[in-house]
Short mmCIF file of C-alpha atoms and ligand atoms in Angstrom, two decimals:
data_model
loop_
_atom_site.label_atom_id
_atom_site.label_comp_id
_atom_site.label_asym_id
_atom_site.label_seq_id
_atom_site.Cartn_x
_atom_site.Cartn_y
_atom_site.Cartn_z
CA MET Y 110 5.30 17.39 -15.70
CA ARG Y 111 2.68 14.73 -16.33
CA LYS Y 112 4.47 12.06 -18.31
CA GLN Y 113 3.24 9.69 -20.98
CA LYS Y 114 2.68 6.08 -19.97
CA THR Y 115 2.94 2.64 -21.49
CA LEU Y 116 2.75 -0.94 -20.19
CA ALA Y 117 5.63 -2.41 -18.20
CA ARG Y 118 5.51 -5.64 -20.22
CA GLU Y 119 3.45 -7.21 -22.98
CA ILE Y 120 0.19 -9.07 -22.33
CA ARG Y 121 -1.67 -11.58 -24.44
CA ILE Y 122 -5.43 -12.16 -24.47
CA GLU Y 123 -7.47 -14.50 -26.62
CA GLY Y 124 -11.08 -15.44 -27.19
CA PHE Y 125 -14.03 -15.28 -29.57
CA GLY Y 126 -15.16 -12.10 -31.28
CA LEU Y 127 -18.74 -10.93 -30.62
CA HIS Y 128 -19.77 -10.04 -34.15
CA LYS Y 129 -17.79 -12.38 -36.40
CA GLY Y 130 -17.73 -15.20 -33.86
CA LYS Y 131 -14.17 -16.23 -34.69
CA TRP Y 132 -11.23 -16.91 -32.41
CA SER Y 133 -8.62 -14.17 -32.17
CA ARG Y 134 -5.62 -13.24 -30.12
CA VAL Y 135 -4.23 -9.86 -29.16
CA THR Y 136 -0.77 -9.09 -27.85
CA ILE Y 137 -0.55 -5.66 -26.25
CA LYS Y 138 3.04 -4.44 -26.26
CA PRO Y 139 4.75 -1.45 -24.67
CA ALA Y 140 5.50 1.35 -27.15
CA LYS Y 141 7.70 4.42 -27.08
CA ALA Y 142 6.47 7.97 -26.45
CA ASN Y 143 4.26 9.61 -29.11
CA THR Y 144 3.37 6.27 -30.72
CA GLY Y 145 -0.21 6.55 -29.48
CA ILE Y 146 -2.34 3.42 -29.55
CA ILE Y 147 -1.83 1.48 -32.76
CA PHE Y 148 -3.27 -1.81 -33.95
CA VAL Y 149 -1.13 -4.05 -36.11
CA LYS Y 150 -2.93 -6.87 -37.77
CA ARG Y 151 -0.95 -10.06 -38.09
CA GLY Y 152 -2.00 -12.47 -40.78
CA PRO Y 153 -0.58 -15.43 -42.66
CA GLU Y 154 0.19 -13.01 -45.48
CA LYS Y 155 2.41 -11.05 -43.02
CA ASN Y 156 1.17 -7.71 -44.27
CA ASP Y 157 1.63 -5.77 -41.06
CA VAL Y 158 -0.45 -2.65 -41.57
CA PRO Y 159 -0.39 -0.29 -38.58
CA ILE Y 160 -3.85 1.17 -37.92
CA PRO Y 161 -3.87 4.17 -35.56
CA ALA Y 162 -6.66 4.22 -32.97
CA HIS Y 163 -7.93 7.50 -34.35
CA ILE Y 164 -11.34 8.69 -35.53
CA ASP Y 165 -9.94 9.11 -39.07
CA TYR Y 166 -9.57 5.33 -39.32
CA VAL Y 167 -13.10 4.35 -38.28
CA VAL Y 168 -14.54 2.31 -41.15
CA SER Y 169 -17.70 0.97 -39.50
CA SER Y 170 -19.83 2.11 -36.58
CA ASP Y 171 -22.57 -0.50 -36.76
CA TYR Y 172 -23.19 -1.61 -33.14
CA SER Y 173 -19.43 -1.52 -32.49
CA THR Y 174 -16.31 0.31 -33.63
CA THR Y 175 -14.21 -1.06 -36.51
CA LEU Y 176 -10.92 0.54 -37.50
CA GLY Y 177 -9.28 -0.01 -40.86
CA LYS Y 178 -6.56 1.11 -43.23
CA ASP Y 179 -5.64 -0.03 -46.74
CA GLY Y 180 -8.38 -2.67 -46.70
CA VAL Y 181 -7.20 -4.22 -43.40
CA GLU Y 182 -9.69 -4.04 -40.54
CA VAL Y 183 -9.92 -4.70 -36.81
CA ALA Y 184 -13.43 -4.86 -35.32
CA THR Y 185 -14.89 -4.26 -31.85
CA VAL Y 186 -11.98 -2.21 -30.49
CA GLU Y 187 -14.04 -0.06 -28.11
CA HIS Y 188 -13.79 -1.95 -24.81
CA LEU Y 189 -10.04 -2.46 -25.04
CA LEU Y 190 -9.57 1.22 -25.99
CA ALA Y 191 -11.79 2.34 -23.11
CA VAL Y 192 -9.77 0.35 -20.59
CA LEU Y 193 -6.46 1.65 -21.98
CA ARG Y 194 -7.83 5.18 -21.55
CA LEU Y 195 -9.09 4.43 -18.01
CA ALA Y 196 -5.62 3.10 -17.17
CA ARG Y 197 -4.08 6.21 -18.79
CA VAL Y 198 -1.99 4.20 -21.22
CA ASP Y 199 -0.93 6.69 -23.91
CA ASN Y 200 1.23 4.37 -25.99
CA ALA Y 201 0.77 0.72 -26.94
CA LYS Y 202 1.16 -1.51 -29.97
CA ILE Y 203 -1.66 -4.02 -30.20
CA GLU Y 204 -0.92 -6.96 -32.45
CA VAL Y 205 -4.05 -8.72 -33.61
CA GLU Y 206 -4.26 -12.24 -34.98
CA GLY Y 207 -7.82 -12.44 -36.25
CA ASP Y 208 -10.48 -9.95 -37.36
CA GLU Y 209 -11.86 -8.74 -34.09
CA ILE Y 210 -10.82 -7.99 -30.50
CA PRO Y 211 -12.07 -10.84 -28.26
CA ILE Y 212 -15.33 -9.99 -26.49
CA LEU Y 213 -14.38 -12.09 -23.41
CA ASP Y 214 -17.15 -11.61 -20.81
CA GLY Y 215 -18.62 -8.61 -22.68
CA SER Y 216 -16.98 -6.10 -20.35
CA GLY Y 217 -13.59 -4.44 -20.03
CA LEU Y 218 -12.70 -6.19 -16.77
CA PRO Y 219 -10.44 -8.95 -18.20
CA PHE Y 220 -8.43 -6.26 -20.02
CA LEU Y 221 -8.21 -4.18 -16.84
CA HIS Y 222 -7.00 -7.16 -14.78
CA ALA Y 223 -4.36 -8.03 -17.38
CA LEU Y 224 -3.13 -4.43 -17.59
CA LYS Y 225 -2.91 -4.10 -13.81
CA GLU Y 226 -0.95 -7.31 -13.63
CA ALA Y 227 1.49 -6.12 -16.28
CA GLY Y 228 1.93 -2.75 -14.58
CA PHE Y 229 2.80 0.59 -16.15
CA VAL Y 230 5.88 2.69 -16.77
CA GLU Y 231 6.27 6.42 -17.26
CA LEU Y 232 8.16 7.63 -20.30
CA GLU Y 233 10.36 10.71 -20.41
CA GLU Y 234 8.03 12.78 -22.58
CA GLY Y 235 5.09 14.77 -21.26
CA ILE Y 236 1.50 14.00 -22.27
CA LYS Y 237 -0.35 15.76 -25.05
CA GLU Y 238 -3.89 16.77 -24.19
CA ILE Y 239 -6.94 18.23 -25.91
CA ILE Y 240 -8.19 21.06 -23.72
CA VAL Y 241 -11.81 22.00 -24.40
CA ARG Y 242 -12.06 25.81 -24.68
CA GLU Y 243 -15.66 26.42 -25.74
CA ARG Y 244 -18.97 24.66 -25.27
CA PHE Y 245 -19.70 22.30 -28.16
CA PHE Y 246 -23.19 20.94 -28.77
CA TYR Y 247 -24.29 18.34 -31.31
CA GLU Y 248 -27.57 16.47 -31.75
CA GLU Y 249 -29.21 14.01 -34.10
CA GLU Y 250 -32.88 13.23 -33.60
CA ASP Y 251 -33.16 12.53 -29.86
CA LYS Y 252 -29.42 11.97 -29.30
CA LYS Y 253 -27.41 14.82 -27.83
CA ILE Y 254 -23.87 15.53 -26.68
CA VAL Y 255 -22.24 18.51 -24.99
CA ILE Y 256 -18.46 18.82 -24.68
CA GLU Y 257 -17.49 21.75 -22.49
CA PRO Y 258 -14.53 23.33 -20.69
CA SER Y 259 -13.74 21.90 -17.29
CA GLU Y 260 -10.66 21.59 -15.08
CA THR Y 261 -11.40 17.89 -14.56
CA SER Y 262 -12.36 15.19 -17.05
CA HIS Y 263 -15.79 13.79 -16.33
CA LEU Y 264 -18.80 12.35 -18.09
CA TYR Y 265 -22.52 12.35 -17.41
CA ILE Y 266 -24.54 9.94 -19.49
CA GLU Y 267 -28.28 9.37 -19.72
CA VAL Y 268 -29.97 6.50 -21.54
CA SER Y 269 -33.57 5.69 -22.25
CA PHE Y 270 -34.86 2.33 -23.48
CA ASN Y 271 -38.36 1.11 -23.99
CA ASN Y 272 -37.77 -1.87 -21.71
CA PRO Y 273 -39.08 -2.16 -18.14
CA ALA Y 274 -35.65 -3.22 -16.83
CA ILE Y 275 -33.98 -0.02 -17.95
CA ARG Y 276 -36.38 2.82 -18.91
CA TYR Y 277 -34.23 5.77 -17.79
CA GLN Y 278 -30.76 5.50 -16.25
CA SER Y 279 -28.03 8.07 -15.69
CA PHE Y 280 -24.44 7.77 -14.55
CA SER Y 281 -21.80 10.28 -13.63
CA TYR Y 282 -18.12 9.40 -13.85
CA ARG Y 283 -14.92 11.27 -13.15
CA MET Y 284 -11.78 10.11 -14.97
CA ASP Y 285 -9.80 9.38 -11.84
CA GLY Y 286 -7.32 6.69 -12.77
CA LEU Y 287 -7.29 3.00 -11.98
CA ALA Y 288 -8.98 3.14 -8.58
CA ALA Y 289 -12.32 4.17 -10.08
CA ALA Y 290 -12.02 2.16 -13.31
CA GLY Y 291 -13.68 -1.01 -11.97
CA ALA Y 292 -17.02 0.81 -11.67
CA LEU Y 293 -17.15 1.00 -15.46
CA ALA Y 294 -14.88 -1.77 -16.72
CA GLY Y 295 -17.06 -4.51 -15.22
CA ALA Y 296 -20.26 -3.39 -16.99
CA ARG Y 297 -21.10 -5.82 -19.78
CA THR Y 298 -22.44 -5.44 -23.30
CA PHE Y 299 -26.21 -5.73 -23.28
CA GLY Y 300 -29.02 -6.41 -25.70
CA PHE Y 301 -32.63 -7.43 -26.03
CA VAL Y 302 -34.20 -10.77 -27.00
CA ASP Y 303 -36.35 -8.96 -29.57
CA GLU Y 304 -33.38 -7.60 -31.53
CA ILE Y 305 -31.36 -10.83 -31.78
CA TYR Y 306 -33.04 -11.94 -35.03
CA PHE Y 307 -32.52 -8.50 -36.62
CA LEU Y 308 -28.83 -8.34 -35.62
CA ARG Y 309 -28.13 -11.91 -36.80
CA LYS Y 310 -29.77 -11.05 -40.13
CA LYS Y 311 -27.33 -8.16 -40.45
CA GLY Y 312 -24.48 -10.64 -39.99
CA LEU Y 313 -23.72 -9.36 -36.47
CA ILE Y 314 -23.41 -11.03 -33.04
CA LYS Y 315 -22.39 -14.39 -34.50
CA GLY Y 316 -20.35 -15.00 -31.34
CA GLY Y 317 -22.97 -13.52 -28.98
CA SER Y 318 -24.20 -15.57 -26.03
CA LEU Y 319 -25.21 -15.19 -22.40
CA ALA Y 320 -21.51 -15.68 -21.58
CA ASN Y 321 -20.61 -12.33 -23.16
CA ALA Y 322 -23.74 -10.18 -23.00
CA VAL Y 323 -26.58 -9.31 -20.66
CA VAL Y 324 -29.85 -10.05 -22.44
CA PHE Y 325 -33.22 -8.63 -21.39
CA ASP Y 326 -36.54 -10.04 -22.52
CA ARG Y 327 -39.41 -7.69 -23.38
CA ASN Y 328 -40.73 -7.84 -19.80
CA GLY Y 329 -37.38 -6.68 -18.46
CA VAL Y 330 -36.35 -10.10 -17.16
CA VAL Y 331 -32.59 -10.74 -17.27
CA MET Y 332 -31.98 -13.99 -19.16
CA ASN Y 333 -28.54 -14.52 -17.60
CA LYS Y 334 -28.79 -16.74 -14.56
CA GLU Y 335 -26.10 -14.76 -12.71
CA GLY Y 336 -28.21 -11.59 -13.04
CA LEU Y 337 -26.75 -8.09 -13.25
CA ARG Y 338 -23.39 -6.94 -11.88
CA PHE Y 339 -24.77 -3.46 -11.15
CA SER Y 340 -28.43 -2.43 -11.02
CA ASP Y 341 -27.57 0.24 -13.63
CA GLU Y 342 -25.20 -1.95 -15.67
CA PRO Y 343 -26.54 -0.77 -19.09
CA VAL Y 344 -25.79 2.93 -18.56
CA ARG Y 345 -22.37 2.08 -17.09
CA HIS Y 346 -21.61 0.09 -20.23
CA LYS Y 347 -22.66 3.06 -22.38
CA VAL Y 348 -20.16 5.22 -20.46
CA LEU Y 349 -17.46 2.61 -21.13
CA ASP Y 350 -18.33 2.57 -24.84
CA LEU Y 351 -18.23 6.38 -25.00
CA ILE Y 352 -14.83 6.52 -23.28
CA GLY Y 353 -13.54 4.04 -25.88
CA ASP Y 354 -14.92 6.21 -28.67
CA LEU Y 355 -13.57 9.45 -27.12
CA SER Y 356 -10.13 7.84 -26.99
CA LEU Y 357 -10.24 8.00 -30.81
CA LEU Y 358 -9.27 11.67 -30.44
CA GLY Y 359 -5.82 10.11 -30.12
CA MET Y 360 -4.91 11.75 -26.81
CA ARG Y 361 -6.28 12.52 -23.40
CA MET Y 362 -9.01 15.13 -23.23
CA ARG Y 363 -9.63 17.66 -20.49
CA GLY Y 364 -13.24 18.70 -20.39
CA GLY Y 365 -16.71 17.66 -19.38
CA VAL Y 366 -18.91 15.47 -21.57
CA ARG Y 367 -22.66 15.09 -21.22
CA ALA Y 368 -24.53 12.78 -23.55
CA TYR Y 369 -28.11 11.62 -23.96
CA LYS Y 370 -28.62 8.23 -25.66
CA PRO Y 371 -25.07 7.87 -27.05
CA GLY Y 372 -24.23 5.09 -29.52
CA HIS Y 373 -21.17 4.30 -31.61
CA SER Y 374 -22.18 5.89 -34.92
CA PHE Y 375 -23.52 9.00 -33.16
CA ASN Y 376 -20.35 9.19 -31.04
CA HIS Y 377 -18.13 9.01 -34.11
CA ARG Y 378 -20.03 11.70 -36.02
CA SER Y 379 -20.02 13.93 -32.91
CA LEU Y 380 -16.25 13.59 -32.54
CA LYS Y 381 -15.67 14.51 -36.17
CA GLU Y 382 -17.85 17.61 -35.74
CA PHE Y 383 -16.05 18.47 -32.50
CA LEU Y 384 -12.66 18.26 -34.24
CA LYS Y 385 -13.98 20.51 -37.02
CA SER Y 386 -15.33 23.04 -34.51
CA GLY Y 387 -11.90 24.13 -33.32
CA TYR Y 388 -13.35 24.63 -29.81
CA TYR Y 389 -10.23 23.20 -28.23
CA GLU Y 390 -6.51 23.55 -27.97
CA ILE Y 391 -3.84 20.85 -28.00
CA LEU Y 392 -1.26 21.34 -25.29
CA SER Y 393 1.87 19.37 -24.43
CA ALA Y 394 2.76 19.06 -20.76
CA GLU Y 395 5.88 21.04 -19.86
ZN1 ZN A 51 -19.78 -1.98 -25.71
#
C-alpha cells in the first residue's frame, strides 16, 4: 500500500512577500493522516482560521494564488504548495505569521532544501488519489489544457511570449519524487521590465526585485547579473506554478496534463471545470 506522508519535524522559513512586500514567517508542521495541507494564519488577534489548500478556497488568482476563508487570507502559496507536492507531502499544517508566503529567491528551492533537511515520515493510512478516467479539454482564448488518463503522472507545458529571450519554450516533466524535483524547484519567478509599472499600479510586486525574480528587458536581455539558472527557466517555472495549482485538488492526481500558456487564473478555472466534469474517480490505496 502506498502510504500518506508528512514531515519528520517542523521547519521555519521567513522572508519578504513578493506582492505585499512585507516580512512574514511560516512554520510547516507535521500533521496526521487525512489532514491534507492546511494553512493557519497566526495574528496578534489569535484568530486561528484553518484554510485548506483546496481550489474551493481560492480568493484571488491575480498573478499568484491567494487562499482565504472567513475574511482571512494567505497570498502567494503556489511555490510552497508545488514543492510539497513534488516531495509527496500529503499532510502538513502551515502556520503563517504575515499575509503572504515569503518569496525567498523566487523559486521553490529554499523550501525543497528545508523539507529535505527535515525529512519525511510515512503514516499508517494509504494515500487518496484522483485517477483521471476520461480526456478533459478546456480552453480560453489561446490558453488550453488537456487532462487525460495515464498510468504515470506527467506534465507537458508550452509557453509563448513576445520577448526574444523566450518566444516559444516547452518542457516535459514526470512526477518522479524528490530526485527529479530540483529541475523544477530551482526555476525562478520571472517578469518583464515593460510590465513593472502596470503591476505596481495594480498594487502588486511591492517586494519584487532582482533578488527574487528574473527580469527580461524588451530586447530579451536578462537584467540579473547572475543570468539564468536554466536556458528554459521561464517554462520550468510555469510547470512549477501549475503543479502548485494542481495540488489544490487536495490530493495526488494520476494522469497526464498538457497545457499551452497556463497562468494562475486560467489554471484555477480549468480545475473547477475538471472537478465538475466528473471525468475522474477518487481511490484510496488499499
Ligand atoms: Zn510562480
